[in-house]
């Protein structure tokens, strides 16, 4: 076993951001505790959200944005197939769909063979990696240009701090969704 890594940056801002993110993660995971694989894949509300899919989505969001922190905009490519426009994609009339869009749709559902234990383990791994990156990055103000996409401001850039705020907001929002889904499934409230 290797020795634990001693964080190089334990300033109060990092500590507070990581603590807030940990609290939001705990709320999300709390909604999944005690549910079986079948229940985690059920979508009991008017939408298509399920508990397993919410955890998978938040895991992917956190991983992708922390890849952006470490690699820059090349970590998040939103290329479209030849001859396909953003309007085609948004209207559902594209003759071909990019793999990133297909993968994103799969994030929201439990896929055959996926388990709650496996999804939670993947989330824990991403969370541990996030903490290491945040503690090791030299400056929370370090920024990269945003990748080209219709939902990003043209010419915009995000700092590590802004990425963490986004991941925190996304996690908290979906923790609320998960609480509603869980209560609808079996009456259990996580918060």
PDB file of C-alpha atoms in Angstrom:
ATOM      1  CA  UNK A   1       0.000   0.000   0.000  1.00  0.00           C
ATOM      2  CA  UNK A   2       1.319   3.450  -0.878  1.00  0.00           C
ATOM      3  CA  UNK A   3       1.554   6.280   1.596  1.00  0.00           C
ATOM      4  CA  UNK A   4      -1.265   8.855   1.478  1.00  0.00           C
ATOM      5  CA  UNK A   5      -0.580  11.914  -0.615  1.00  0.00           C
ATOM      6  CA  UNK A   6      -0.071  15.055   1.430  1.00  0.00           C
ATOM      7  CA  UNK A   7      -2.126  17.838  -0.139  1.00  0.00           C
ATOM      8  CA  UNK A   8      -0.094  20.794  -1.311  1.00  0.00           C
ATOM      9  CA  UNK A   9      -2.947  23.312  -1.079  1.00  0.00           C
ATOM     10  CA  UNK A  10      -5.274  23.157   1.890  1.00  0.00           C
ATOM     11  CA  UNK A  11      -6.416  26.760   1.951  1.00  0.00           C
ATOM     12  CA  UNK A  12      -9.886  27.512   3.367  1.00  0.00           C
ATOM     13  CA  UNK A  13     -11.463  28.100  -0.057  1.00  0.00           C
ATOM     14  CA  UNK A  14     -10.480  24.659  -1.335  1.00  0.00           C
ATOM     15  CA  UNK A  15     -11.539  23.083   1.927  1.00  0.00           C
ATOM     16  CA  UNK A  16     -14.938  24.815   1.757  1.00  0.00           C
ATOM     17  CA  UNK A  17     -15.530  23.935  -1.901  1.00  0.00           C
ATOM     18  CA  UNK A  18     -14.617  20.297  -1.362  1.00  0.00           C
ATOM     19  CA  UNK A  19     -16.771  20.111   1.783  1.00  0.00           C
ATOM     20  CA  UNK A  20     -19.787  21.567  -0.038  1.00  0.00           C
ATOM     21  CA  UNK A  21     -19.292  19.154  -2.918  1.00  0.00           C
ATOM     22  CA  UNK A  22     -18.962  16.236  -0.478  1.00  0.00           C
ATOM     23  CA  UNK A  23     -22.241  17.267   1.191  1.00  0.00           C
ATOM     24  CA  UNK A  24     -24.048  17.398  -2.163  1.00  0.00           C
ATOM     25  CA  UNK A  25     -22.598  14.010  -3.122  1.00  0.00           C
ATOM     26  CA  UNK A  26     -23.731  12.560   0.215  1.00  0.00           C
ATOM     27  CA  UNK A  27     -27.270  13.807  -0.408  1.00  0.00           C
ATOM     28  CA  UNK A  28     -27.295  12.156  -3.839  1.00  0.00           C
ATOM     29  CA  UNK A  29     -25.837   8.883  -2.583  1.00  0.00           C
ATOM     30  CA  UNK A  30     -28.243   8.950   0.375  1.00  0.00           C
ATOM     31  CA  UNK A  31     -31.148   8.715  -2.055  1.00  0.00           C
ATOM     32  CA  UNK A  32     -29.692   5.547  -3.547  1.00  0.00           C
ATOM     33  CA  UNK A  33     -28.792   3.735  -0.323  1.00  0.00           C
ATOM     34  CA  UNK A  34     -30.737   0.547   0.229  1.00  0.00           C
ATOM     35  CA  UNK A  35     -32.264   0.428  -3.260  1.00  0.00           C
ATOM     36  CA  UNK A  36     -31.767  -2.683  -5.380  1.00  0.00           C
ATOM     37  CA  UNK A  37     -30.543  -2.672  -8.978  1.00  0.00           C
ATOM     38  CA  UNK A  38     -34.046  -2.960 -10.407  1.00  0.00           C
ATOM     39  CA  UNK A  39     -35.342  -0.075  -8.299  1.00  0.00           C
ATOM     40  CA  UNK A  40     -32.335   2.074  -9.253  1.00  0.00           C
ATOM     41  CA  UNK A  41     -33.291   1.631 -12.910  1.00  0.00           C
ATOM     42  CA  UNK A  42     -36.984   2.492 -12.535  1.00  0.00           C
ATOM     43  CA  UNK A  43     -38.239   5.903 -13.630  1.00  0.00           C
ATOM     44  CA  UNK A  44     -41.371   6.439 -11.514  1.00  0.00           C
ATOM     45  CA  UNK A  45     -42.075  10.091 -12.288  1.00  0.00           C
ATOM     46  CA  UNK A  46     -43.425  11.813 -15.386  1.00  0.00           C
ATOM     47  CA  UNK A  47     -39.848  12.206 -16.647  1.00  0.00           C
ATOM     48  CA  UNK A  48     -37.329   9.499 -17.448  1.00  0.00           C
ATOM     49  CA  UNK A  49     -34.995  10.034 -14.494  1.00  0.00           C
ATOM     50  CA  UNK A  50     -33.927   7.038 -12.451  1.00  0.00           C
ATOM     51  CA  UNK A  51     -31.653   6.878  -9.419  1.00  0.00           C
ATOM     52  CA  UNK A  52     -28.868   4.933 -11.128  1.00  0.00           C
ATOM     53  CA  UNK A  53     -28.969   7.237 -14.130  1.00  0.00           C
ATOM     54  CA  UNK A  54     -28.737  10.336 -11.956  1.00  0.00           C
ATOM     55  CA  UNK A  55     -25.612   9.024 -10.230  1.00  0.00           C
ATOM     56  CA  UNK A  56     -24.117   7.996 -13.591  1.00  0.00           C
ATOM     57  CA  UNK A  57     -24.834  11.418 -15.067  1.00  0.00           C
ATOM     58  CA  UNK A  58     -23.338  13.337 -12.151  1.00  0.00           C
ATOM     59  CA  UNK A  59     -20.302  11.038 -12.241  1.00  0.00           C
ATOM     60  CA  UNK A  60     -19.804  11.759 -15.950  1.00  0.00           C
ATOM     61  CA  UNK A  61     -20.309  15.501 -15.481  1.00  0.00           C
ATOM     62  CA  UNK A  62     -17.749  15.650 -12.685  1.00  0.00           C
ATOM     63  CA  UNK A  63     -15.248  13.502 -14.560  1.00  0.00           C
ATOM     64  CA  UNK A  64     -15.617  15.480 -17.803  1.00  0.00           C
ATOM     65  CA  UNK A  65     -15.263  18.874 -16.134  1.00  0.00           C
ATOM     66  CA  UNK A  66     -12.244  17.783 -14.103  1.00  0.00           C
ATOM     67  CA  UNK A  67     -10.717  16.468 -17.335  1.00  0.00           C
ATOM     68  CA  UNK A  68     -11.279  20.001 -18.639  1.00  0.00           C
ATOM     69  CA  UNK A  69      -9.391  21.352 -15.612  1.00  0.00           C
ATOM     70  CA  UNK A  70      -6.401  19.089 -16.285  1.00  0.00           C
ATOM     71  CA  UNK A  71      -6.438  18.964 -20.105  1.00  0.00           C
ATOM     72  CA  UNK A  72      -8.262  22.065 -21.302  1.00  0.00           C
ATOM     73  CA  UNK A  73     -10.980  22.255 -23.957  1.00  0.00           C
ATOM     74  CA  UNK A  74      -9.638  19.266 -25.917  1.00  0.00           C
ATOM     75  CA  UNK A  75     -11.034  17.063 -23.118  1.00  0.00           C
ATOM     76  CA  UNK A  76     -14.571  18.042 -24.143  1.00  0.00           C
ATOM     77  CA  UNK A  77     -15.146  17.707 -27.859  1.00  0.00           C
ATOM     78  CA  UNK A  78     -18.589  18.329 -29.309  1.00  0.00           C
ATOM     79  CA  UNK A  79     -17.788  17.557 -32.936  1.00  0.00           C
ATOM     80  CA  UNK A  80     -20.709  16.785 -35.230  1.00  0.00           C
ATOM     81  CA  UNK A  81     -20.770  14.225 -38.042  1.00  0.00           C
ATOM     82  CA  UNK A  82     -20.209  15.610 -41.535  1.00  0.00           C
ATOM     83  CA  UNK A  83     -23.348  17.254 -42.890  1.00  0.00           C
ATOM     84  CA  UNK A  84     -25.064  17.457 -39.484  1.00  0.00           C
ATOM     85  CA  UNK A  85     -25.811  20.865 -37.977  1.00  0.00           C
ATOM     86  CA  UNK A  86     -26.624  21.856 -34.413  1.00  0.00           C
ATOM     87  CA  UNK A  87     -30.195  22.574 -35.550  1.00  0.00           C
ATOM     88  CA  UNK A  88     -30.458  19.001 -36.916  1.00  0.00           C
ATOM     89  CA  UNK A  89     -29.204  17.621 -33.644  1.00  0.00           C
ATOM     90  CA  UNK A  90     -31.495  19.774 -31.473  1.00  0.00           C
ATOM     91  CA  UNK A  91     -34.532  19.070 -33.679  1.00  0.00           C
ATOM     92  CA  UNK A  92     -33.921  15.317 -33.623  1.00  0.00           C
ATOM     93  CA  UNK A  93     -33.611  15.222 -37.416  1.00  0.00           C
ATOM     94  CA  UNK A  94     -29.886  14.472 -37.682  1.00  0.00           C
ATOM     95  CA  UNK A  95     -29.077  11.632 -40.072  1.00  0.00           C
ATOM     96  CA  UNK A  96     -26.259  10.600 -37.729  1.00  0.00           C
ATOM     97  CA  UNK A  97     -25.573  11.329 -34.088  1.00  0.00           C
ATOM     98  CA  UNK A  98     -22.163  11.960 -32.557  1.00  0.00           C
ATOM     99  CA  UNK A  99     -20.914   9.398 -30.069  1.00  0.00           C
ATOM    100  CA  UNK A 100     -20.758  11.988 -27.285  1.00  0.00           C
ATOM    101  CA  UNK A 101     -24.529  12.578 -27.658  1.00  0.00           C
ATOM    102  CA  UNK A 102     -25.279   8.847 -27.645  1.00  0.00           C
ATOM    103  CA  UNK A 103     -23.115   8.373 -24.554  1.00  0.00           C
ATOM    104  CA  UNK A 104     -24.840  11.267 -22.784  1.00  0.00           C
ATOM    105  CA  UNK A 105     -28.258   9.694 -23.338  1.00  0.00           C
ATOM    106  CA  UNK A 106     -27.002   6.402 -21.852  1.00  0.00           C
ATOM    107  CA  UNK A 107     -25.807   8.264 -18.749  1.00  0.00           C
ATOM    108  CA  UNK A 108     -29.384   8.784 -17.624  1.00  0.00           C
ATOM    109  CA  UNK A 109     -30.387   5.113 -17.635  1.00  0.00           C
ATOM    110  CA  UNK A 110     -29.172   1.924 -16.039  1.00  0.00           C
ATOM    111  CA  UNK A 111     -27.752  -0.245 -18.793  1.00  0.00           C
ATOM    112  CA  UNK A 112     -27.921  -4.060 -18.837  1.00  0.00           C
ATOM    113  CA  UNK A 113     -25.365  -5.472 -16.424  1.00  0.00           C
ATOM    114  CA  UNK A 114     -24.926  -2.253 -14.451  1.00  0.00           C
ATOM    115  CA  UNK A 115     -25.358  -2.435 -10.700  1.00  0.00           C
ATOM    116  CA  UNK A 116     -25.887   0.112  -7.956  1.00  0.00           C
ATOM    117  CA  UNK A 117     -22.637  -1.065  -6.346  1.00  0.00           C
ATOM    118  CA  UNK A 118     -20.701  -0.545  -9.568  1.00  0.00           C
ATOM    119  CA  UNK A 119     -22.198   2.874 -10.226  1.00  0.00           C
ATOM    120  CA  UNK A 120     -21.455   4.042  -6.680  1.00  0.00           C
ATOM    121  CA  UNK A 121     -17.906   2.667  -6.869  1.00  0.00           C
ATOM    122  CA  UNK A 122     -17.287   4.633 -10.083  1.00  0.00           C
ATOM    123  CA  UNK A 123     -18.661   7.759  -8.399  1.00  0.00           C
ATOM    124  CA  UNK A 124     -16.338   7.283  -5.411  1.00  0.00           C
ATOM    125  CA  UNK A 125     -13.349   6.945  -7.754  1.00  0.00           C
ATOM    126  CA  UNK A 126     -14.234  10.146  -9.590  1.00  0.00           C
ATOM    127  CA  UNK A 127     -14.762  11.967  -6.288  1.00  0.00           C
ATOM    128  CA  UNK A 128     -11.330  10.872  -5.026  1.00  0.00           C
ATOM    129  CA  UNK A 129      -9.717  12.026  -8.271  1.00  0.00           C
ATOM    130  CA  UNK A 130     -11.515  15.384  -8.046  1.00  0.00           C
ATOM    131  CA  UNK A 131     -10.256  15.948  -4.529  1.00  0.00           C
ATOM    132  CA  UNK A 132      -6.689  15.180  -5.566  1.00  0.00           C
ATOM    133  CA  UNK A 133      -6.873  17.537  -8.548  1.00  0.00           C
ATOM    134  CA  UNK A 134      -8.381  20.359  -6.494  1.00  0.00           C
ATOM    135  CA  UNK A 135      -5.771  19.997  -3.776  1.00  0.00           C
ATOM    136  CA  UNK A 136      -2.901  19.766  -6.258  1.00  0.00           C
ATOM    137  CA  UNK A 137      -3.849  22.502  -8.744  1.00  0.00           C
ATOM    138  CA  UNK A 138      -1.651  25.542  -8.215  1.00  0.00           C
ATOM    139  CA  UNK A 139      -4.346  28.208  -8.618  1.00  0.00           C
ATOM    140  CA  UNK A 140      -8.144  28.010  -8.543  1.00  0.00           C
ATOM    141  CA  UNK A 141      -8.169  30.997 -10.894  1.00  0.00           C
ATOM    142  CA  UNK A 142      -6.340  29.066 -13.626  1.00  0.00           C
ATOM    143  CA  UNK A 143      -8.661  29.014 -16.635  1.00  0.00           C
ATOM    144  CA  UNK A 144      -9.132  27.373 -20.020  1.00  0.00           C
ATOM    145  CA  UNK A 145     -11.243  28.499 -22.971  1.00  0.00           C
ATOM    146  CA  UNK A 146     -14.567  26.700 -23.186  1.00  0.00           C
ATOM    147  CA  UNK A 147     -14.967  24.221 -26.039  1.00  0.00           C
ATOM    148  CA  UNK A 148     -17.144  25.359 -28.920  1.00  0.00           C
ATOM    149  CA  UNK A 149     -20.780  24.393 -28.296  1.00  0.00           C
ATOM    150  CA  UNK A 150     -24.085  26.279 -28.555  1.00  0.00           C
ATOM    151  CA  UNK A 151     -24.589  26.185 -24.791  1.00  0.00           C
ATOM    152  CA  UNK A 152     -21.225  27.848 -24.056  1.00  0.00           C
ATOM    153  CA  UNK A 153     -20.686  31.565 -24.437  1.00  0.00           C
ATOM    154  CA  UNK A 154     -18.524  32.227 -27.504  1.00  0.00           C
ATOM    155  CA  UNK A 155     -14.975  33.023 -26.425  1.00  0.00           C
ATOM    156  CA  UNK A 156     -15.768  32.206 -22.794  1.00  0.00           C
ATOM    157  CA  UNK A 157     -13.414  30.589 -20.361  1.00  0.00           C
ATOM    158  CA  UNK A 158     -13.847  28.879 -17.030  1.00  0.00           C
ATOM    159  CA  UNK A 159     -11.500  28.788 -14.095  1.00  0.00           C
ATOM    160  CA  UNK A 160     -11.014  25.789 -11.828  1.00  0.00           C
ATOM    161  CA  UNK A 161     -13.171  27.665  -9.293  1.00  0.00           C
ATOM    162  CA  UNK A 162     -15.981  28.086 -11.856  1.00  0.00           C
ATOM    163  CA  UNK A 163     -15.776  24.414 -12.803  1.00  0.00           C
ATOM    164  CA  UNK A 164     -16.115  23.429  -9.141  1.00  0.00           C
ATOM    165  CA  UNK A 165     -19.096  25.753  -8.703  1.00  0.00           C
ATOM    166  CA  UNK A 166     -20.731  24.158 -11.758  1.00  0.00           C
ATOM    167  CA  UNK A 167     -20.071  20.596 -10.566  1.00  0.00           C
ATOM    168  CA  UNK A 168     -21.420  21.507  -7.125  1.00  0.00           C
ATOM    169  CA  UNK A 169     -24.593  23.048  -8.599  1.00  0.00           C
ATOM    170  CA  UNK A 170     -25.127  20.073 -10.920  1.00  0.00           C
ATOM    171  CA  UNK A 171     -24.651  17.609  -8.057  1.00  0.00           C
ATOM    172  CA  UNK A 172     -26.998  19.484  -5.721  1.00  0.00           C
ATOM    173  CA  UNK A 173     -29.672  19.825  -8.414  1.00  0.00           C
ATOM    174  CA  UNK A 174     -29.605  16.122  -9.189  1.00  0.00           C
ATOM    175  CA  UNK A 175     -29.508  15.201  -5.496  1.00  0.00           C
ATOM    176  CA  UNK A 176     -32.880  16.955  -5.272  1.00  0.00           C
ATOM    177  CA  UNK A 177     -34.140  15.028  -8.274  1.00  0.00           C
ATOM    178  CA  UNK A 178     -32.934  11.787  -6.703  1.00  0.00           C
ATOM    179  CA  UNK A 179     -34.750  12.565  -3.464  1.00  0.00           C
ATOM    180  CA  UNK A 180     -38.015  13.010  -5.372  1.00  0.00           C
ATOM    181  CA  UNK A 181     -37.469   9.831  -7.398  1.00  0.00           C
ATOM    182  CA  UNK A 182     -36.694   7.813  -4.275  1.00  0.00           C
ATOM    183  CA  UNK A 183     -39.711   9.137  -2.399  1.00  0.00           C
ATOM    184  CA  UNK A 184     -41.883   8.265  -5.401  1.00  0.00           C
ATOM    185  CA  UNK A 185     -40.440   4.748  -5.540  1.00  0.00           C
ATOM    186  CA  UNK A 186     -40.896   3.720  -1.926  1.00  0.00           C
ATOM    187  CA  UNK A 187     -41.712   6.723   0.238  1.00  0.00           C
ATOM    188  CA  UNK A 188     -38.175   7.029   1.639  1.00  0.00           C
ATOM    189  CA  UNK A 189     -36.843  10.550   2.014  1.00  0.00           C
ATOM    190  CA  UNK A 190     -33.083  11.046   1.955  1.00  0.00           C
ATOM    191  CA  UNK A 191     -33.076  14.593   3.279  1.00  0.00           C
TER     192      UNK A 191
END
